[in-house]
């Protein structure tokens, strides 16, 4: 099971965090700090896997963003790497050539996509098409509601 | 497109949406905290409004702030409000915020149960979706209990979108509320065959996770999973199933046999690395569970391992190594290649593997490779790791794999060349251990240690805090203890008493002093055999008497004590020598006694003295109340306690004397290594001095010839060859014997032929035996059967040594002082070339002062100051070579335009500097002078004078000495390490100007040459490839100097680049001069 997924920039700024098991705030902050210092200190073209406490850490750098996840000790590191890549592909498809700014300004969308892809630290849907279809459908629903609410507002109904 | 519309409509509605917040934070980088606190105030206002859209916007912003590390737990109730909005847009934001901010102790979670239940049963599948997603993050035992039934119903929902989410979240529910597992399991099992692949894979996921926690209960599902494995084409699912089988096989070996074939098929057919890796892992688990090896299949694993990313391959190999070491050993080359990898974690994994892979046959080869890596390793941590691994590998299981200890000693000696390692003590302890336990090696070890001592300056080098000097501790001890093997004890003794020894750490000096005495005894014994040569013995005594005072002044109590003790002893011996008394035997008797290794179980074998119970209280422990008011203690009890202590205490100490000694050793070692341990206080030190009040300052002797590889020291490499030859010979001998036998035995012998194919482990006979069998046991040891070595015994490798030494009672010490008639030749010997070699000159002829041949002698070392680009520090060592007292020394230099002596404020430009000490006869001391230098491009020569007063018993005279100081360009260079990539960048930058130099007829080996350049001209080697090396140094003013040194047929060509051509030209001239002098 995946324990957490973090996205952070080269400067160590957190861009997204997802915790699949409940962890106290203080512990979260410590993990984030440890991960950023540990991963950022790695030289380019180093191995993508690390051991940290009883977890396996898998990370990969995409442009200026580091994708980093913590796995249970018995998990397969290579599949986690593929999961990270799949997530990047999904983001790319949604935003169209995704960049760090997309994730900063639309961070809730990045979460929604992640929630359709992973659930409780396990893969929920392996098909890219199915995931993007679900996201699209939710967005359409939201759009329809917003249009209605605009209409409500114009009529003076809150 | 859709996104833009959504954004646009939100923009219209609110003053500050999420995008504005993010932008605002980015624009307020300086006062981010302040900006955010105003934002939070705004958000609080927004949350107070009734409009749910405004609230949702505020909650969305809070979710962002939460990620930045701000506490938003105060808004938990508002989040619940937004969650319960009827609109999907807001509900989505609410659930997202909840999944990010809520945890089990958030109390408002209790309020959400009904809302979540409502959402789960919503007709809109996306409402149900967000509720399930959110729940997966913050599900509590209460929520799990209350909602388990609702989620179970959702597992059979018509929409696969809901089914797969429900299946996955069931796992979380099982974890929080295990009672739900039994009723839900049949339905979960059904989902393994769901028509939708997404639901199917979710079910596989959940069952695999459950099975991994408790494999036994899921064995019955194995056939179903086996079917899935052979039919499924989804790699994600396959990986899960194969992982599950990895957990099941240890419980059911038959399953393993069945799995091997489909797994090997997958290994050969799949192109996905992740699947391949999972298959290999499971095959390994299968192989481990099947005790009988399956060589065919392990071969197929090996093929696949090559292609897997190195790190994981190495991890997998370490698993195989535990059960099938042979199949990994054949991959030695591959693993050795991993040592070249850029990634340190891969290299460390490879090292771990090597540890388990060595055998008698390949040890030398592996260590040779490792030694190569040590030479080129960057970064001290990794190099230290290599060093410890080399030692671990060689010393494991009691040196089981070492067949030639001469080779091992040379490896250890080679390791001492490592600069800046922290593991000097480790090498030292290995040297001691081997020298003590392998008797056959002692002669060789002693010879090596003597060379080490002779070249001690290479180890201590310029950096005083170098950990490697610890090996001198071992070297000195081995030379002293086994001095009968020394070829020339006198020269070793001389080496141990050099003034530079005084710069070593105290505990090493102490060993030096003690072992100098042992060597002295050996020299005396050697000389008395030939009475014609008595003068040598007397000169040796004189040498000790001359040199030991240096140690008597040591700040270290241990050194001081030993030195003064031995000094008095030697003085007495000298007196006896002058009366022609034979003393060798008595002196040798001081150090008589054989040192033997102690068996690891020796301590255990000591019979417990009758009536000893270490667990019993010596004194009855005072109870709480007693300690409070001891006065009211009942009298009878107190008497009893006292009696107890009288009986047991002395016995206790008697028995534990060994233990105490051990503890004392440990404590001493600790104290020696502990910088906070207060050593002899300065005030107590003064008592020992001759009352003159001379401060003792360590003397830095400037070394003359500097071979990095000690000449005449055998290199470990040659042993690899020798070993091959030896084995060949052994084999040949064996064959001969075999032939004979075969001829004798006829038919029988032929049948055995098949066995003697490849060289097996047992065939290799060690050249030296580890002397473990003759370990010493306590005299009254109990005979017992459990003598076998316990492999887990932590004391197995311990090298406790016991020594029986007869301490002769100290004779009365003679206090009469002797007249010295000894001149310090050894210092003046090299004054000539020294000036050139170090590029720091002391041109000074000792001038006769008064009618005695007394003079002051000094030498100096010029070094740039790193902190200040225009400063040079000159350390001058003054030595008084006359019999009189010298005081009031004044050092003065005629300043040039470029270089000026820095004088204290208020002093005139021609005033001299007072040297801050006085010199009693025969003593030397060091003073430092700072010069400020403007340009460092040209070498400088400064004229100076030293004035001083020579004080004899009845008169005092004023004397003057002229000298010249030569500031070479080299002395402005500072050894600076440089990485090869930075070096390449520097050369590429094109700012540097080139120049070159050719040296003809240089016959010394290349490493020698490099060492000379490093030592004399303060360069460091960046990279060395064959007979070509790049070197780097920096001037105190930041000029880069790069050299490319090539050698061929006694010709050395140096291509040099530097941003200051003048400096470069002069440095090259100086290098040329260095090599023309040798």
PDB file of N, CA and C in Angstrom, chain B residues 272-351:
ATOM      1  N   UNK B 272       7.805  -5.836 -19.165  1.00  0.00           N
ATOM      2  CA  UNK B 272       7.653  -4.871 -18.068  1.00  0.00           C
ATOM      3  C   UNK B 272       8.605  -5.222 -16.938  1.00  0.00           C
ATOM      4  N   UNK B 273       9.478  -4.298 -16.627  1.00  0.00           N
ATOM      5  CA  UNK B 273      10.456  -4.515 -15.579  1.00  0.00           C
ATOM      6  C   UNK B 273       9.813  -4.808 -14.232  1.00  0.00           C
ATOM      7  N   UNK B 274       8.742  -4.062 -13.949  1.00  0.00           N
ATOM      8  CA  UNK B 274       8.128  -4.215 -12.633  1.00  0.00           C
ATOM      9  C   UNK B 274       7.589  -5.625 -12.452  1.00  0.00           C
ATOM     10  N   UNK B 275       6.986  -6.167 -13.503  1.00  0.00           N
ATOM     11  CA  UNK B 275       6.457  -7.519 -13.432  1.00  0.00           C
ATOM     12  C   UNK B 275       7.594  -8.515 -13.317  1.00  0.00           C
ATOM     13  N   UNK B 276       8.628  -8.295 -14.094  1.00  0.00           N
ATOM     14  CA  UNK B 276       9.792  -9.166 -14.064  1.00  0.00           C
ATOM     15  C   UNK B 276      10.365  -9.224 -12.654  1.00  0.00           C
ATOM     16  N   UNK B 277      10.487  -8.064 -12.087  1.00  0.00           N
ATOM     17  CA  UNK B 277      11.067  -7.989 -10.744  1.00  0.00           C
ATOM     18  C   UNK B 277      10.206  -8.745  -9.740  1.00  0.00           C
ATOM     19  N   UNK B 278       8.899  -8.582  -9.872  1.00  0.00           N
ATOM     20  CA  UNK B 278       8.002  -9.258  -8.945  1.00  0.00           C
ATOM     21  C   UNK B 278       8.112 -10.772  -9.118  1.00  0.00           C
ATOM     22  N   UNK B 279       8.176 -11.227 -10.376  1.00  0.00           N
ATOM     23  CA  UNK B 279       8.318 -12.659 -10.644  1.00  0.00           C
ATOM     24  C   UNK B 279       9.592 -13.186  -9.999  1.00  0.00           C
ATOM     25  N   UNK B 280      10.691 -12.452 -10.204  1.00  0.00           N
ATOM     26  CA  UNK B 280      11.968 -12.901  -9.665  1.00  0.00           C
ATOM     27  C   UNK B 280      11.891 -12.995  -8.152  1.00  0.00           C
ATOM     28  N   UNK B 281      11.277 -11.989  -7.553  1.00  0.00           N
ATOM     29  CA  UNK B 281      11.158 -12.007  -6.095  1.00  0.00           C
ATOM     30  C   UNK B 281      10.398 -13.229  -5.626  1.00  0.00           C
ATOM     31  N   UNK B 282       9.313 -13.545  -6.320  1.00  0.00           N
ATOM     32  CA  UNK B 282       8.521 -14.685  -5.898  1.00  0.00           C
ATOM     33  C   UNK B 282       9.256 -15.990  -6.169  1.00  0.00           C
ATOM     34  N   UNK B 283       9.947 -16.067  -7.301  1.00  0.00           N
ATOM     35  CA  UNK B 283      10.730 -17.277  -7.576  1.00  0.00           C
ATOM     36  C   UNK B 283      11.759 -17.482  -6.467  1.00  0.00           C
ATOM     37  N   UNK B 284      12.347 -16.390  -6.020  1.00  0.00           N
ATOM     38  CA  UNK B 284      13.315 -16.520  -4.931  1.00  0.00           C
ATOM     39  C   UNK B 284      12.632 -17.079  -3.694  1.00  0.00           C
ATOM     40  N   UNK B 285      11.440 -16.542  -3.392  1.00  0.00           N
ATOM     41  CA  UNK B 285      10.700 -17.030  -2.228  1.00  0.00           C
ATOM     42  C   UNK B 285      10.404 -18.513  -2.395  1.00  0.00           C
ATOM     43  N   UNK B 286      10.059 -18.915  -3.614  1.00  0.00           N
ATOM     44  CA  UNK B 286       9.759 -20.326  -3.873  1.00  0.00           C
ATOM     45  C   UNK B 286      11.009 -21.160  -3.640  1.00  0.00           C
ATOM     46  N   UNK B 287      12.119 -20.679  -4.180  1.00  0.00           N
ATOM     47  CA  UNK B 287      13.363 -21.436  -4.047  1.00  0.00           C
ATOM     48  C   UNK B 287      13.759 -21.579  -2.591  1.00  0.00           C
ATOM     49  N   UNK B 288      13.499 -20.537  -1.835  1.00  0.00           N
ATOM     50  CA  UNK B 288      13.850 -20.608  -0.420  1.00  0.00           C
ATOM     51  C   UNK B 288      12.968 -21.639   0.276  1.00  0.00           C
ATOM     52  N   UNK B 289      11.704 -21.680  -0.130  1.00  0.00           N
ATOM     53  CA  UNK B 289      10.793 -22.599   0.543  1.00  0.00           C
ATOM     54  C   UNK B 289      11.087 -24.049   0.145  1.00  0.00           C
ATOM     55  N   UNK B 290      11.533 -24.249  -1.086  1.00  0.00           N
ATOM     56  CA  UNK B 290      11.934 -25.593  -1.477  1.00  0.00           C
ATOM     57  C   UNK B 290      13.381 -25.767  -1.059  1.00  0.00           C
ATOM     58  N   UNK B 291      13.588 -26.627  -0.114  1.00  0.00           N
ATOM     59  CA  UNK B 291      14.945 -26.707   0.433  1.00  0.00           C
ATOM     60  C   UNK B 291      15.914 -27.235  -0.619  1.00  0.00           C
ATOM     61  N   UNK B 292      15.432 -28.117  -1.495  1.00  0.00           N
ATOM     62  CA  UNK B 292      16.336 -28.639  -2.515  1.00  0.00           C
ATOM     63  C   UNK B 292      16.553 -27.561  -3.579  1.00  0.00           C
ATOM     64  N   UNK B 293      17.788 -27.374  -3.956  1.00  0.00           N
ATOM     65  CA  UNK B 293      18.093 -26.333  -4.943  1.00  0.00           C
ATOM     66  C   UNK B 293      17.586 -26.725  -6.320  1.00  0.00           C
ATOM     67  N   UNK B 294      17.231 -25.749  -7.102  1.00  0.00           N
ATOM     68  CA  UNK B 294      16.812 -26.035  -8.475  1.00  0.00           C
ATOM     69  C   UNK B 294      17.720 -25.270  -9.407  1.00  0.00           C
ATOM     70  N   UNK B 295      18.857 -25.826  -9.700  1.00  0.00           N
ATOM     71  CA  UNK B 295      19.889 -25.065 -10.428  1.00  0.00           C
ATOM     72  C   UNK B 295      19.411 -24.517 -11.765  1.00  0.00           C
ATOM     73  N   UNK B 296      18.562 -25.268 -12.465  1.00  0.00           N
ATOM     74  CA  UNK B 296      18.135 -24.802 -13.785  1.00  0.00           C
ATOM     75  C   UNK B 296      17.415 -23.468 -13.680  1.00  0.00           C
ATOM     76  N   UNK B 297      16.564 -23.393 -12.676  1.00  0.00           N
ATOM     77  CA  UNK B 297      15.757 -22.194 -12.572  1.00  0.00           C
ATOM     78  C   UNK B 297      16.560 -21.020 -12.048  1.00  0.00           C
ATOM     79  N   UNK B 298      17.481 -21.326 -11.134  1.00  0.00           N
ATOM     80  CA  UNK B 298      18.261 -20.195 -10.638  1.00  0.00           C
ATOM     81  C   UNK B 298      19.086 -19.598 -11.778  1.00  0.00           C
ATOM     82  N   UNK B 299      19.420 -20.442 -12.746  1.00  0.00           N
ATOM     83  CA  UNK B 299      20.136 -19.906 -13.902  1.00  0.00           C
ATOM     84  C   UNK B 299      19.259 -18.890 -14.634  1.00  0.00           C
ATOM     85  N   UNK B 300      17.984 -19.223 -14.745  1.00  0.00           N
ATOM     86  CA  UNK B 300      17.107 -18.304 -15.463  1.00  0.00           C
ATOM     87  C   UNK B 300      16.900 -17.008 -14.694  1.00  0.00           C
ATOM     88  N   UNK B 301      16.950 -17.118 -13.362  1.00  0.00           N
ATOM     89  CA  UNK B 301      16.845 -15.887 -12.575  1.00  0.00           C
ATOM     90  C   UNK B 301      18.020 -14.986 -12.866  1.00  0.00           C
ATOM     91  N   UNK B 302      19.166 -15.642 -12.920  1.00  0.00           N
ATOM     92  CA  UNK B 302      20.367 -14.823 -13.089  1.00  0.00           C
ATOM     93  C   UNK B 302      20.324 -14.049 -14.393  1.00  0.00           C
ATOM     94  N   UNK B 303      19.836 -14.709 -15.404  1.00  0.00           N
ATOM     95  CA  UNK B 303      19.730 -14.021 -16.684  1.00  0.00           C
ATOM     96  C   UNK B 303      18.864 -12.777 -16.530  1.00  0.00           C
ATOM     97  N   UNK B 304      17.739 -12.972 -15.846  1.00  0.00           N
ATOM     98  CA  UNK B 304      16.820 -11.854 -15.737  1.00  0.00           C
ATOM     99  C   UNK B 304      17.360 -10.762 -14.827  1.00  0.00           C
ATOM    100  N   UNK B 305      18.120 -11.164 -13.808  1.00  0.00           N
ATOM    101  CA  UNK B 305      18.625 -10.170 -12.863  1.00  0.00           C
ATOM    102  C   UNK B 305      19.514  -9.144 -13.539  1.00  0.00           C
ATOM    103  N   UNK B 306      20.221  -9.602 -14.565  1.00  0.00           N
ATOM    104  CA  UNK B 306      21.136  -8.677 -15.222  1.00  0.00           C
ATOM    105  C   UNK B 306      20.407  -7.458 -15.778  1.00  0.00           C
ATOM    106  N   UNK B 307      19.192  -7.721 -16.241  1.00  0.00           N
ATOM    107  CA  UNK B 307      18.510  -6.637 -16.932  1.00  0.00           C
ATOM    108  C   UNK B 307      17.794  -5.696 -15.971  1.00  0.00           C
ATOM    109  N   UNK B 308      17.536  -6.154 -14.753  1.00  0.00           N
ATOM    110  CA  UNK B 308      16.802  -5.312 -13.815  1.00  0.00           C
ATOM    111  C   UNK B 308      17.685  -4.165 -13.352  1.00  0.00           C
ATOM    112  N   UNK B 309      17.050  -3.089 -13.006  1.00  0.00           N
ATOM    113  CA  UNK B 309      17.818  -1.955 -12.485  1.00  0.00           C
ATOM    114  C   UNK B 309      18.740  -2.450 -11.385  1.00  0.00           C
ATOM    115  N   UNK B 310      19.936  -1.927 -11.413  1.00  0.00           N
ATOM    116  CA  UNK B 310      20.967  -2.473 -10.551  1.00  0.00           C
ATOM    117  C   UNK B 310      20.561  -2.579  -9.098  1.00  0.00           C
ATOM    118  N   UNK B 311      19.990  -1.530  -8.593  1.00  0.00           N
ATOM    119  CA  UNK B 311      19.720  -1.483  -7.158  1.00  0.00           C
ATOM    120  C   UNK B 311      18.826  -2.632  -6.740  1.00  0.00           C
ATOM    121  N   UNK B 312      17.731  -2.831  -7.497  1.00  0.00           N
ATOM    122  CA  UNK B 312      16.799  -3.885  -7.141  1.00  0.00           C
ATOM    123  C   UNK B 312      17.420  -5.242  -7.387  1.00  0.00           C
ATOM    124  N   UNK B 313      18.205  -5.338  -8.465  1.00  0.00           N
ATOM    125  CA  UNK B 313      18.885  -6.584  -8.744  1.00  0.00           C
ATOM    126  C   UNK B 313      19.782  -6.969  -7.591  1.00  0.00           C
ATOM    127  N   UNK B 314      20.479  -5.987  -7.074  1.00  0.00           N
ATOM    128  CA  UNK B 314      21.384  -6.257  -5.957  1.00  0.00           C
ATOM    129  C   UNK B 314      20.604  -6.678  -4.727  1.00  0.00           C
ATOM    130  N   UNK B 315      19.452  -6.013  -4.508  1.00  0.00           N
ATOM    131  CA  UNK B 315      18.619  -6.386  -3.362  1.00  0.00           C
ATOM    132  C   UNK B 315      18.182  -7.836  -3.497  1.00  0.00           C
ATOM    133  N   UNK B 316      17.732  -8.188  -4.705  1.00  0.00           N
ATOM    134  CA  UNK B 316      17.262  -9.547  -4.920  1.00  0.00           C
ATOM    135  C   UNK B 316      18.405 -10.529  -4.730  1.00  0.00           C
ATOM    136  N   UNK B 317      19.569 -10.153  -5.224  1.00  0.00           N
ATOM    137  CA  UNK B 317      20.719 -11.045  -5.087  1.00  0.00           C
ATOM    138  C   UNK B 317      21.038 -11.304  -3.636  1.00  0.00           C
ATOM    139  N   UNK B 318      20.908 -10.276  -2.813  1.00  0.00           N
ATOM    140  CA  UNK B 318      21.244 -10.500  -1.410  1.00  0.00           C
ATOM    141  C   UNK B 318      20.263 -11.490  -0.788  1.00  0.00           C
ATOM    142  N   UNK B 319      19.040 -11.548  -1.332  1.00  0.00           N
ATOM    143  CA  UNK B 319      18.100 -12.555  -0.841  1.00  0.00           C
ATOM    144  C   UNK B 319      18.537 -13.950  -1.272  1.00  0.00           C
ATOM    145  N   UNK B 320      18.960 -14.049  -2.544  1.00  0.00           N
ATOM    146  CA  UNK B 320      19.383 -15.363  -3.037  1.00  0.00           C
ATOM    147  C   UNK B 320      20.635 -15.818  -2.300  1.00  0.00           C
ATOM    148  N   UNK B 321      21.497 -14.861  -2.028  1.00  0.00           N
ATOM    149  CA  UNK B 321      22.790 -15.177  -1.426  1.00  0.00           C
ATOM    150  C   UNK B 321      22.619 -15.992  -0.150  1.00  0.00           C
ATOM    151  N   UNK B 322      21.560 -15.671   0.594  1.00  0.00           N
ATOM    152  CA  UNK B 322      21.373 -16.349   1.876  1.00  0.00           C
ATOM    153  C   UNK B 322      21.188 -17.853   1.684  1.00  0.00           C
ATOM    154  N   UNK B 323      20.531 -18.251   0.610  1.00  0.00           N
ATOM    155  CA  UNK B 323      20.252 -19.673   0.440  1.00  0.00           C
ATOM    156  C   UNK B 323      21.087 -20.322  -0.655  1.00  0.00           C
ATOM    157  N   UNK B 324      21.368 -19.583  -1.685  1.00  0.00           N
ATOM    158  CA  UNK B 324      22.102 -20.182  -2.798  1.00  0.00           C
ATOM    159  C   UNK B 324      23.352 -19.367  -3.101  1.00  0.00           C
ATOM    160  N   UNK B 325      24.312 -19.387  -2.191  1.00  0.00           N
ATOM    161  CA  UNK B 325      25.470 -18.516  -2.387  1.00  0.00           C
ATOM    162  C   UNK B 325      26.217 -18.809  -3.678  1.00  0.00           C
ATOM    163  N   UNK B 326      26.224 -20.041  -4.086  1.00  0.00           N
ATOM    164  CA  UNK B 326      27.025 -20.389  -5.269  1.00  0.00           C
ATOM    165  C   UNK B 326      26.525 -19.667  -6.513  1.00  0.00           C
ATOM    166  N   UNK B 327      25.196 -19.610  -6.644  1.00  0.00           N
ATOM    167  CA  UNK B 327      24.679 -19.026  -7.883  1.00  0.00           C
ATOM    168  C   UNK B 327      24.962 -17.532  -7.947  1.00  0.00           C
ATOM    169  N   UNK B 328      25.134 -16.884  -6.794  1.00  0.00           N
ATOM    170  CA  UNK B 328      25.457 -15.461  -6.825  1.00  0.00           C
ATOM    171  C   UNK B 328      26.943 -15.256  -7.086  1.00  0.00           C
ATOM    172  N   UNK B 329      27.727 -16.167  -6.552  1.00  0.00           N
ATOM    173  CA  UNK B 329      29.172 -15.981  -6.680  1.00  0.00           C
ATOM    174  C   UNK B 329      29.616 -15.866  -8.136  1.00  0.00           C
ATOM    175  N   UNK B 330      28.881 -16.526  -9.011  1.00  0.00           N
ATOM    176  CA  UNK B 330      29.300 -16.465 -10.406  1.00  0.00           C
ATOM    177  C   UNK B 330      29.072 -15.072 -10.989  1.00  0.00           C
ATOM    178  N   UNK B 331      28.378 -14.211 -10.260  1.00  0.00           N
ATOM    179  CA  UNK B 331      28.126 -12.860 -10.770  1.00  0.00           C
ATOM    180  C   UNK B 331      29.044 -11.814 -10.173  1.00  0.00           C
ATOM    181  N   UNK B 332      30.133 -12.311  -9.657  1.00  0.00           N
ATOM    182  CA  UNK B 332      31.075 -11.425  -8.989  1.00  0.00           C
ATOM    183  C   UNK B 332      31.445 -10.221  -9.850  1.00  0.00           C
ATOM    184  N   UNK B 333      31.729 -10.475 -11.107  1.00  0.00           N
ATOM    185  CA  UNK B 333      32.173  -9.383 -11.975  1.00  0.00           C
ATOM    186  C   UNK B 333      31.104  -8.317 -12.107  1.00  0.00           C
ATOM    187  N   UNK B 334      29.868  -8.802 -12.259  1.00  0.00           N
ATOM    188  CA  UNK B 334      28.747  -7.868 -12.397  1.00  0.00           C
ATOM    189  C   UNK B 334      28.644  -6.985 -11.152  1.00  0.00           C
ATOM    190  N   UNK B 335      28.793  -7.628 -10.013  1.00  0.00           N
ATOM    191  CA  UNK B 335      28.651  -6.871  -8.768  1.00  0.00           C
ATOM    192  C   UNK B 335      29.818  -5.907  -8.607  1.00  0.00           C
ATOM    193  N   UNK B 336      30.983  -6.367  -9.002  1.00  0.00           N
ATOM    194  CA  UNK B 336      32.135  -5.462  -8.916  1.00  0.00           C
ATOM    195  C   UNK B 336      31.937  -4.259  -9.835  1.00  0.00           C
ATOM    196  N   UNK B 337      31.264  -4.498 -10.942  1.00  0.00           N
ATOM    197  CA  UNK B 337      30.981  -3.365 -11.837  1.00  0.00           C
ATOM    198  C   UNK B 337      30.116  -2.323 -11.152  1.00  0.00           C
ATOM    199  N   UNK B 338      29.197  -2.815 -10.332  1.00  0.00           N
ATOM    200  CA  UNK B 338      28.286  -1.897  -9.640  1.00  0.00           C
ATOM    201  C   UNK B 338      29.058  -0.919  -8.754  1.00  0.00           C
ATOM    202  N   UNK B 339      30.261  -1.306  -8.376  1.00  0.00           N
ATOM    203  CA  UNK B 339      31.053  -0.398  -7.544  1.00  0.00           C
ATOM    204  C   UNK B 339      31.407   0.875  -8.309  1.00  0.00           C
ATOM    205  N   UNK B 340      31.329   0.785  -9.628  1.00  0.00           N
ATOM    206  CA  UNK B 340      31.644   1.970 -10.421  1.00  0.00           C
ATOM    207  C   UNK B 340      30.446   2.880 -10.594  1.00  0.00           C
ATOM    208  N   UNK B 341      29.295   2.427 -10.115  1.00  0.00           N
ATOM    209  CA  UNK B 341      28.085   3.198 -10.358  1.00  0.00           C
ATOM    210  C   UNK B 341      28.160   4.567  -9.698  1.00  0.00           C
ATOM    211  N   UNK B 342      27.456   5.505 -10.321  1.00  0.00           N
ATOM    212  CA  UNK B 342      27.468   6.874  -9.783  1.00  0.00           C
ATOM    213  C   UNK B 342      26.745   6.956  -8.453  1.00  0.00           C
ATOM    214  N   UNK B 343      25.730   6.102  -8.309  1.00  0.00           N
ATOM    215  CA  UNK B 343      24.869   6.217  -7.138  1.00  0.00           C
ATOM    216  C   UNK B 343      25.497   5.503  -5.947  1.00  0.00           C
ATOM    217  N   UNK B 344      25.609   6.249  -4.872  1.00  0.00           N
ATOM    218  CA  UNK B 344      26.275   5.686  -3.707  1.00  0.00           C
ATOM    219  C   UNK B 344      25.492   4.522  -3.118  1.00  0.00           C
ATOM    220  N   UNK B 345      24.136   4.611  -3.132  1.00  0.00           N
ATOM    221  CA  UNK B 345      23.379   3.533  -2.504  1.00  0.00           C
ATOM    222  C   UNK B 345      23.589   2.214  -3.247  1.00  0.00           C
ATOM    223  N   UNK B 346      23.771   2.296  -4.549  1.00  0.00           N
ATOM    224  CA  UNK B 346      24.041   1.072  -5.305  1.00  0.00           C
ATOM    225  C   UNK B 346      25.404   0.510  -4.917  1.00  0.00           C
ATOM    226  N   UNK B 347      26.356   1.412  -4.782  1.00  0.00           N
ATOM    227  CA  UNK B 347      27.693   0.936  -4.428  1.00  0.00           C
ATOM    228  C   UNK B 347      27.686   0.271  -3.058  1.00  0.00           C
ATOM    229  N   UNK B 348      26.940   0.856  -2.132  1.00  0.00           N
ATOM    230  CA  UNK B 348      26.909   0.289  -0.789  1.00  0.00           C
ATOM    231  C   UNK B 348      26.237  -1.082  -0.796  1.00  0.00           C
ATOM    232  N   UNK B 349      25.166  -1.223  -1.580  1.00  0.00           N
ATOM    233  CA  UNK B 349      24.503  -2.528  -1.685  1.00  0.00           C
ATOM    234  C   UNK B 349      25.475  -3.564  -2.231  1.00  0.00           C
ATOM    235  N   UNK B 350      26.219  -3.146  -3.254  1.00  0.00           N
ATOM    236  CA  UNK B 350      27.166  -4.075  -3.872  1.00  0.00           C
ATOM    237  C   UNK B 350      28.217  -4.504  -2.855  1.00  0.00           C
ATOM    238  N   UNK B 351      28.640  -3.566  -2.040  1.00  0.00           N
ATOM    239  CA  UNK B 351      29.631  -3.896  -1.009  1.00  0.00           C
ATOM    240  C   UNK B 351      29.073  -4.929  -0.042  1.00  0.00           C
TER     241      UNK B 351
END
